């Protein structure tokens, strides 16, 4: 186990040490590469960079929203955060210890601190275990308490997620989707972790149930001071629950910052495109606003574009973008953005950027 | 199934729930149409076979040459054979043997299949490859040929037949368990167990086996049915149970020379084979529904 000092944290550009508090969980330069072999006889090995150098800070008692479209690596990142997958390289630093390449003994320790809630609540519960058995599984496996205490603990956990005690004897198929996800949350809480990674916890739920689950998470955070990493592509939910937001594109973070800054004045063209996709619940406003629609597909992470990964779909792309990959740089309002033209593209959320540079405009029209 | 649940709940209310569960478990089993048919088919046959030695009938090996080729009557409900042996008694003895062979062979195949198949599905590529190659080679032989081969090597006898049939069924069971286990490997609840730092042993015993055992038991009942038929086939060919000890296959073989004059010698044991086989097939259907937690209310 490495001490933090031994690891040289690759802080974003201008030093990022302005934060008053040290974050609870720090992720530095984390990468996950998968080898994919193609061809039957002529085997060519390609490396898929699912997550390619991500830095994150998770503050105690706060929620970090992680957004991005399908296939951008956010689930892989989440699985690495709980160490279900081991990172190819990079550090996960919690309490001064780096768990990036932890041994199984260290992992046991880590898993008491960082837990996960899964996307599909039905699939995340063993159909042959009762709810009580599922929730008490971490307690039983870790032998944290006697069976009698575990029994009590299960009931208090069920209470804290708003499930009636009698449900402990039921099987997952007898519960509704929302109830199942509450069971998943109760199980994640069983070890009293400091961080819970929520991998699209509401995407399989009805809208009405979704709101209940989100409010439950907020209440839990208020009561216990737990931190969340909320992985989602549902931007309105992310805005509601998060304190900070990180936007992922093709395995890297393209923009991150406080939630209001991201939603009010996004810098990265990709963030703006994502925000433009949120429908406005007012038909007149919706009609008036200029749509900022992304064309094309997410490029394959096995064969990413040169320079800026987003340049193939970017509305403000220039020749320069193909040559140099932008690094995350600090903006004046406290966020980080990885775009060469971030300062140019500052504008209202959802609308097209206003270009002052004629040369730039021409290059788009080409 | 609910051991942890039992441990979790030691209150009085829980004891009552257990009682309710038990009564409803039996109720659930017999309320299934397939199970009812299965019990109708196999029930009387099994009971008769088990109590045969206490029934007031002639011993299966007792020869009474005066009464040879008696057609079914009150004294000999299934008739007698060419040596005047009572066919009811012989059929029931053969049935008991067949049921034992079916049960034992299926249990061996089930146990080995679950253990080795789980290993193949969970212990990494090398183990999987090694196991798969062996099962593939064994599966490339026709079942009966493999059984005959094993019997030819080991010689005839009940134990040998059980082993021979188990050898033929085990690769199938391994294959099935392997694919079931592999399908479970990436389930989120497996990830949840790993996040609880559950050791592999825990994951296998608490998650993999409970979630694969239902289909395995279903095929095991089919293996039992196949084993009974395989024994009959072997004995009919003269490779199975050594006469004069009766088995269903021996009895059918004995009677085939007299089919025109004494139809009952072959027909009645043959019908027994069919009844047990059909009953076991219905049972496998019923057991599948019975073991599905979704069918529980």
mmCIF file of N, CA and C in Angstrom, chain A residues 51-128:
data_model
loop_
_atom_site.group_PDB
_atom_site.id
_atom_site.type_symbol
_atom_site.label_atom_id
_atom_site.label_comp_id
_atom_site.label_asym_id
_atom_site.label_seq_id
_atom_site.Cartn_x
_atom_site.Cartn_y
_atom_site.Cartn_z
ATOM 1 N N UNK A 51 -11.492 3.865 -20.083
ATOM 2 C CA UNK A 51 -11.303 5.033 -19.231
ATOM 3 C C UNK A 51 -9.843 5.421 -19.399
ATOM 4 N N UNK A 52 -9.615 6.675 -19.757
ATOM 5 C CA UNK A 52 -8.262 7.043 -20.162
ATOM 6 C C UNK A 52 -7.766 8.248 -19.380
ATOM 7 N N UNK A 53 -7.375 8.002 -18.155
ATOM 8 C CA UNK A 53 -6.792 9.083 -17.369
ATOM 9 C C UNK A 53 -7.823 10.021 -16.794
ATOM 10 N N UNK A 54 -8.479 9.613 -15.728
ATOM 11 C CA UNK A 54 -9.512 10.440 -15.122
ATOM 12 C C UNK A 54 -9.076 10.862 -13.724
ATOM 13 N N UNK A 55 -9.249 12.143 -13.433
ATOM 14 C CA UNK A 55 -9.028 12.660 -12.082
ATOM 15 C C UNK A 55 -10.376 13.075 -11.507
ATOM 16 N N UNK A 56 -10.635 12.676 -10.282
ATOM 17 C CA UNK A 56 -11.881 13.086 -9.637
ATOM 18 C C UNK A 56 -11.602 13.359 -8.164
ATOM 19 N N UNK A 57 -12.369 14.258 -7.596
ATOM 20 C CA UNK A 57 -12.335 14.471 -6.154
ATOM 21 C C UNK A 57 -13.743 14.291 -5.631
ATOM 22 N N UNK A 58 -13.882 13.506 -4.610
ATOM 23 C CA UNK A 58 -15.193 13.332 -3.994
ATOM 24 C C UNK A 58 -15.118 13.864 -2.575
ATOM 25 N N UNK A 59 -15.928 14.886 -2.323
ATOM 26 C CA UNK A 59 -15.909 15.539 -1.017
ATOM 27 C C UNK A 59 -16.795 14.773 -0.038
ATOM 28 N N UNK A 60 -16.429 14.843 1.224
ATOM 29 C CA UNK A 60 -17.245 14.199 2.253
ATOM 30 C C UNK A 60 -18.626 14.840 2.289
ATOM 31 N N UNK A 61 -19.640 14.009 2.334
ATOM 32 C CA UNK A 61 -21.004 14.493 2.462
ATOM 33 C C UNK A 61 -21.568 15.142 1.220
ATOM 34 N N UNK A 62 -20.843 15.035 0.095
ATOM 35 C CA UNK A 62 -21.303 15.674 -1.131
ATOM 36 C C UNK A 62 -21.592 14.613 -2.195
ATOM 37 N N UNK A 63 -22.271 15.048 -3.236
ATOM 38 C CA UNK A 63 -22.578 14.149 -4.335
ATOM 39 C C UNK A 63 -21.872 14.631 -5.586
ATOM 40 N N UNK A 64 -21.169 13.707 -6.215
ATOM 41 C CA UNK A 64 -20.555 14.010 -7.498
ATOM 42 C C UNK A 64 -21.396 13.355 -8.585
ATOM 43 N N UNK A 65 -21.901 14.168 -9.497
ATOM 44 C CA UNK A 65 -22.672 13.616 -10.609
ATOM 45 C C UNK A 65 -21.726 13.296 -11.751
ATOM 46 N N UNK A 66 -21.889 12.109 -12.327
ATOM 47 C CA UNK A 66 -21.022 11.713 -13.435
ATOM 48 C C UNK A 66 -21.932 11.469 -14.634
ATOM 49 N N UNK A 67 -21.818 12.334 -15.642
ATOM 50 C CA UNK A 67 -22.735 12.210 -16.773
ATOM 51 C C UNK A 67 -21.958 11.968 -18.060
ATOM 52 N N UNK A 68 -22.680 11.487 -19.041
ATOM 53 C CA UNK A 68 -22.088 11.188 -20.333
ATOM 54 C C UNK A 68 -22.994 10.207 -21.043
ATOM 55 N N UNK A 69 -22.820 10.094 -22.372
ATOM 56 C CA UNK A 69 -23.723 9.189 -23.084
ATOM 57 C C UNK A 69 -23.270 7.739 -22.930
ATOM 58 N N UNK A 70 -24.102 6.829 -23.422
ATOM 59 C CA UNK A 70 -23.784 5.407 -23.296
ATOM 60 C C UNK A 70 -22.448 5.109 -23.952
ATOM 61 N N UNK A 71 -21.635 4.323 -23.307
ATOM 62 C CA UNK A 71 -20.368 3.909 -23.894
ATOM 63 C C UNK A 71 -19.231 4.870 -23.649
ATOM 64 N N UNK A 72 -19.454 5.877 -22.817
ATOM 65 C CA UNK A 72 -18.377 6.840 -22.600
ATOM 66 C C UNK A 72 -17.435 6.395 -21.492
ATOM 67 N N UNK A 73 -17.774 5.285 -20.821
ATOM 68 C CA UNK A 73 -16.869 4.762 -19.805
ATOM 69 C C UNK A 73 -17.288 5.082 -18.387
ATOM 70 N N UNK A 74 -18.475 5.659 -18.220
ATOM 71 C CA UNK A 74 -18.833 6.051 -16.854
ATOM 72 C C UNK A 74 -19.116 4.844 -15.970
ATOM 73 N N UNK A 75 -19.704 3.786 -16.546
ATOM 74 C CA UNK A 75 -19.936 2.590 -15.741
ATOM 75 C C UNK A 75 -18.623 1.901 -15.377
ATOM 76 N N UNK A 76 -17.694 1.835 -16.353
ATOM 77 C CA UNK A 76 -16.379 1.249 -16.070
ATOM 78 C C UNK A 76 -15.681 2.032 -14.971
ATOM 79 N N UNK A 77 -15.790 3.358 -15.047
ATOM 80 C CA UNK A 77 -15.185 4.199 -14.010
ATOM 81 C C UNK A 77 -15.809 3.897 -12.657
ATOM 82 N N UNK A 78 -17.143 3.769 -12.652
ATOM 83 C CA UNK A 78 -17.837 3.457 -11.397
ATOM 84 C C UNK A 78 -17.410 2.116 -10.838
ATOM 85 N N UNK A 79 -17.256 1.132 -11.709
ATOM 86 C CA UNK A 79 -16.847 -0.198 -11.247
ATOM 87 C C UNK A 79 -15.419 -0.182 -10.717
ATOM 88 N N UNK A 80 -14.595 0.693 -11.276
ATOM 89 C CA UNK A 80 -13.235 0.803 -10.744
ATOM 90 C C UNK A 80 -13.244 1.505 -9.389
ATOM 91 N N UNK A 81 -14.165 2.467 -9.241
ATOM 92 C CA UNK A 81 -14.234 3.192 -7.971
ATOM 93 C C UNK A 81 -14.547 2.255 -6.815
ATOM 94 N N UNK A 82 -15.345 1.214 -7.072
ATOM 95 C CA UNK A 82 -15.621 0.250 -6.009
ATOM 96 C C UNK A 82 -14.677 -0.945 -6.105
ATOM 97 N N UNK A 83 -13.772 -0.882 -7.054
ATOM 98 C CA UNK A 83 -12.765 -1.917 -7.271
ATOM 99 C C UNK A 83 -13.369 -3.277 -7.632
ATOM 100 N N UNK A 84 -14.503 -3.236 -8.371
ATOM 101 C CA UNK A 84 -14.989 -4.477 -8.971
ATOM 102 C C UNK A 84 -14.109 -4.792 -10.170
ATOM 103 N N UNK A 85 -13.663 -3.744 -10.853
ATOM 104 C CA UNK A 85 -12.645 -3.876 -11.890
ATOM 105 C C UNK A 85 -11.388 -3.219 -11.346
ATOM 106 N N UNK A 86 -10.248 -3.782 -11.709
ATOM 107 C CA UNK A 86 -9.036 -3.118 -11.242
ATOM 108 C C UNK A 86 -8.505 -2.215 -12.333
ATOM 109 N N UNK A 87 -8.089 -0.998 -11.967
ATOM 110 C CA UNK A 87 -7.604 -0.059 -12.969
ATOM 111 C C UNK A 87 -6.298 -0.546 -13.602
ATOM 112 N N UNK A 88 -6.111 -0.239 -14.881
ATOM 113 C CA UNK A 88 -4.854 -0.560 -15.546
ATOM 114 C C UNK A 88 -3.726 0.248 -14.917
ATOM 115 N N UNK A 89 -4.035 1.496 -14.623
ATOM 116 C CA UNK A 89 -3.074 2.302 -13.877
ATOM 117 C C UNK A 89 -3.835 3.431 -13.204
ATOM 118 N N UNK A 90 -3.169 4.095 -12.303
ATOM 119 C CA UNK A 90 -3.800 5.218 -11.642
ATOM 120 C C UNK A 90 -4.087 4.917 -10.192
ATOM 121 N N UNK A 91 -4.414 5.949 -9.453
ATOM 122 C CA UNK A 91 -4.586 5.804 -8.022
ATOM 123 C C UNK A 91 -5.990 6.123 -7.554
ATOM 124 N N UNK A 92 -6.444 5.396 -6.537
ATOM 125 C CA UNK A 92 -7.689 5.698 -5.846
ATOM 126 C C UNK A 92 -7.291 5.910 -4.398
ATOM 127 N N UNK A 93 -7.350 7.150 -3.947
ATOM 128 C CA UNK A 93 -6.779 7.454 -2.646
ATOM 129 C C UNK A 93 -7.890 7.788 -1.666
ATOM 130 N N UNK A 94 -7.944 6.999 -0.610
ATOM 131 C CA UNK A 94 -8.951 7.196 0.418
ATOM 132 C C UNK A 94 -8.249 7.121 1.759
ATOM 133 N N UNK A 95 -8.473 8.100 2.606
ATOM 134 C CA UNK A 95 -7.837 8.136 3.926
ATOM 135 C C UNK A 95 -6.319 8.010 3.839
ATOM 136 N N UNK A 96 -5.731 8.600 2.831
ATOM 137 C CA UNK A 96 -4.277 8.564 2.717
ATOM 138 C C UNK A 96 -3.708 7.275 2.180
ATOM 139 N N UNK A 97 -4.559 6.312 1.845
ATOM 140 C CA UNK A 97 -4.054 5.066 1.282
ATOM 141 C C UNK A 97 -4.455 4.968 -0.178
ATOM 142 N N UNK A 98 -3.545 4.454 -0.975
ATOM 143 C CA UNK A 98 -3.871 4.256 -2.386
ATOM 144 C C UNK A 98 -4.383 2.835 -2.582
ATOM 145 N N UNK A 99 -5.629 2.735 -3.015
ATOM 146 C CA UNK A 99 -6.229 1.426 -3.222
ATOM 147 C C UNK A 99 -6.267 1.044 -4.703
ATOM 148 N N UNK A 100 -5.524 1.806 -5.515
ATOM 149 C CA UNK A 100 -5.562 1.554 -6.959
ATOM 150 C C UNK A 100 -5.115 0.158 -7.325
ATOM 151 N N UNK A 101 -4.120 -0.361 -6.616
ATOM 152 C CA UNK A 101 -3.644 -1.713 -6.902
ATOM 153 C C UNK A 101 -3.646 -2.516 -5.612
ATOM 154 N N UNK A 102 -4.744 -2.417 -4.875
ATOM 155 C CA UNK A 102 -4.796 -3.010 -3.546
ATOM 156 C C UNK A 102 -4.802 -4.532 -3.605
ATOM 157 N N UNK A 103 -4.239 -5.149 -2.586
ATOM 158 C CA UNK A 103 -4.320 -6.604 -2.454
ATOM 159 C C UNK A 103 -5.698 -6.966 -1.920
ATOM 160 N N UNK A 104 -6.008 -8.254 -1.928
ATOM 161 C CA UNK A 104 -7.352 -8.652 -1.528
ATOM 162 C C UNK A 104 -7.620 -8.290 -0.065
ATOM 163 N N UNK A 105 -6.580 -8.308 0.742
ATOM 164 C CA UNK A 105 -6.781 -7.934 2.143
ATOM 165 C C UNK A 105 -7.132 -6.454 2.260
ATOM 166 N N UNK A 106 -6.404 -5.627 1.499
ATOM 167 C CA UNK A 106 -6.695 -4.193 1.524
ATOM 168 C C UNK A 106 -8.073 -3.906 0.937
ATOM 169 N N UNK A 107 -8.435 -4.718 -0.067
ATOM 170 C CA UNK A 107 -9.732 -4.501 -0.697
ATOM 171 C C UNK A 107 -10.863 -4.712 0.290
ATOM 172 N N UNK A 108 -10.682 -5.671 1.174
ATOM 173 C CA UNK A 108 -11.700 -5.954 2.172
ATOM 174 C C UNK A 108 -11.953 -4.703 3.012
ATOM 175 N N UNK A 109 -10.838 -4.052 3.355
ATOM 176 C CA UNK A 109 -10.916 -2.816 4.113
ATOM 177 C C UNK A 109 -11.616 -1.726 3.289
ATOM 178 N N UNK A 110 -11.215 -1.647 2.010
ATOM 179 C CA UNK A 110 -11.746 -0.613 1.133
ATOM 180 C C UNK A 110 -13.255 -0.762 0.957
ATOM 181 N N UNK A 111 -13.687 -2.023 0.868
ATOM 182 C CA UNK A 111 -15.099 -2.264 0.578
ATOM 183 C C UNK A 111 -16.004 -1.952 1.753
ATOM 184 N N UNK A 112 -15.403 -1.806 2.924
ATOM 185 C CA UNK A 112 -16.231 -1.325 4.029
ATOM 186 C C UNK A 112 -16.445 0.171 3.905
ATOM 187 N N UNK A 113 -15.648 0.821 3.082
ATOM 188 C CA UNK A 113 -15.708 2.268 2.963
ATOM 189 C C UNK A 113 -16.420 2.724 1.701
ATOM 190 N N UNK A 114 -16.345 1.915 0.662
ATOM 191 C CA UNK A 114 -16.952 2.302 -0.608
ATOM 192 C C UNK A 114 -17.851 1.171 -1.093
ATOM 193 N N UNK A 115 -19.123 1.480 -1.297
ATOM 194 C CA UNK A 115 -20.077 0.477 -1.748
ATOM 195 C C UNK A 115 -20.792 0.948 -3.001
ATOM 196 N N UNK A 116 -21.650 0.084 -3.532
ATOM 197 C CA UNK A 116 -22.263 0.406 -4.815
ATOM 198 C C UNK A 116 -23.746 0.029 -4.822
ATOM 199 N N UNK A 117 -24.518 0.812 -5.569
ATOM 200 C CA UNK A 117 -25.911 0.465 -5.861
ATOM 201 C C UNK A 117 -25.996 0.260 -7.362
ATOM 202 N N UNK A 118 -26.634 -0.818 -7.763
ATOM 203 C CA UNK A 118 -26.598 -1.194 -9.172
ATOM 204 C C UNK A 118 -27.796 -0.664 -9.939
ATOM 205 N N UNK A 119 -27.630 -0.710 -11.257
ATOM 206 C CA UNK A 119 -28.642 -0.134 -12.134
ATOM 207 C C UNK A 119 -29.956 -0.903 -12.106
ATOM 208 N N UNK A 120 -29.856 -2.221 -12.305
ATOM 209 C CA UNK A 120 -31.072 -3.018 -12.421
ATOM 210 C C UNK A 120 -31.372 -3.649 -11.067
ATOM 211 N N UNK A 121 -32.379 -3.112 -10.363
ATOM 212 C CA UNK A 121 -32.592 -3.588 -8.993
ATOM 213 C C UNK A 121 -32.990 -5.060 -8.932
ATOM 214 N N UNK A 122 -33.680 -5.552 -9.975
ATOM 215 C CA UNK A 122 -34.086 -6.962 -9.953
ATOM 216 C C UNK A 122 -32.856 -7.860 -10.088
ATOM 217 N N UNK A 123 -31.995 -7.525 -11.039
ATOM 218 C CA UNK A 123 -30.833 -8.378 -11.287
ATOM 219 C C UNK A 123 -29.800 -8.280 -10.169
ATOM 220 N N UNK A 124 -29.881 -7.226 -9.363
ATOM 221 C CA UNK A 124 -28.863 -7.076 -8.330
ATOM 222 C C UNK A 124 -29.248 -7.800 -7.044
ATOM 223 N N UNK A 125 -30.432 -8.425 -7.047
ATOM 224 C CA UNK A 125 -30.841 -9.202 -5.867
ATOM 225 C C UNK A 125 -30.960 -10.670 -6.269
ATOM 226 N N UNK A 126 -30.388 -11.540 -5.449
ATOM 227 C CA UNK A 126 -30.470 -12.967 -5.717
ATOM 228 C C UNK A 126 -31.925 -13.411 -5.587
ATOM 229 N N UNK A 127 -32.512 -13.954 -6.675
ATOM 230 C CA UNK A 127 -33.935 -14.310 -6.629
ATOM 231 C C UNK A 127 -34.259 -15.372 -5.577
ATOM 232 N N UNK A 128 -33.259 -16.102 -5.126
ATOM 233 C CA UNK A 128 -33.505 -17.155 -4.140
ATOM 234 C C UNK A 128 -33.174 -16.732 -2.723
#
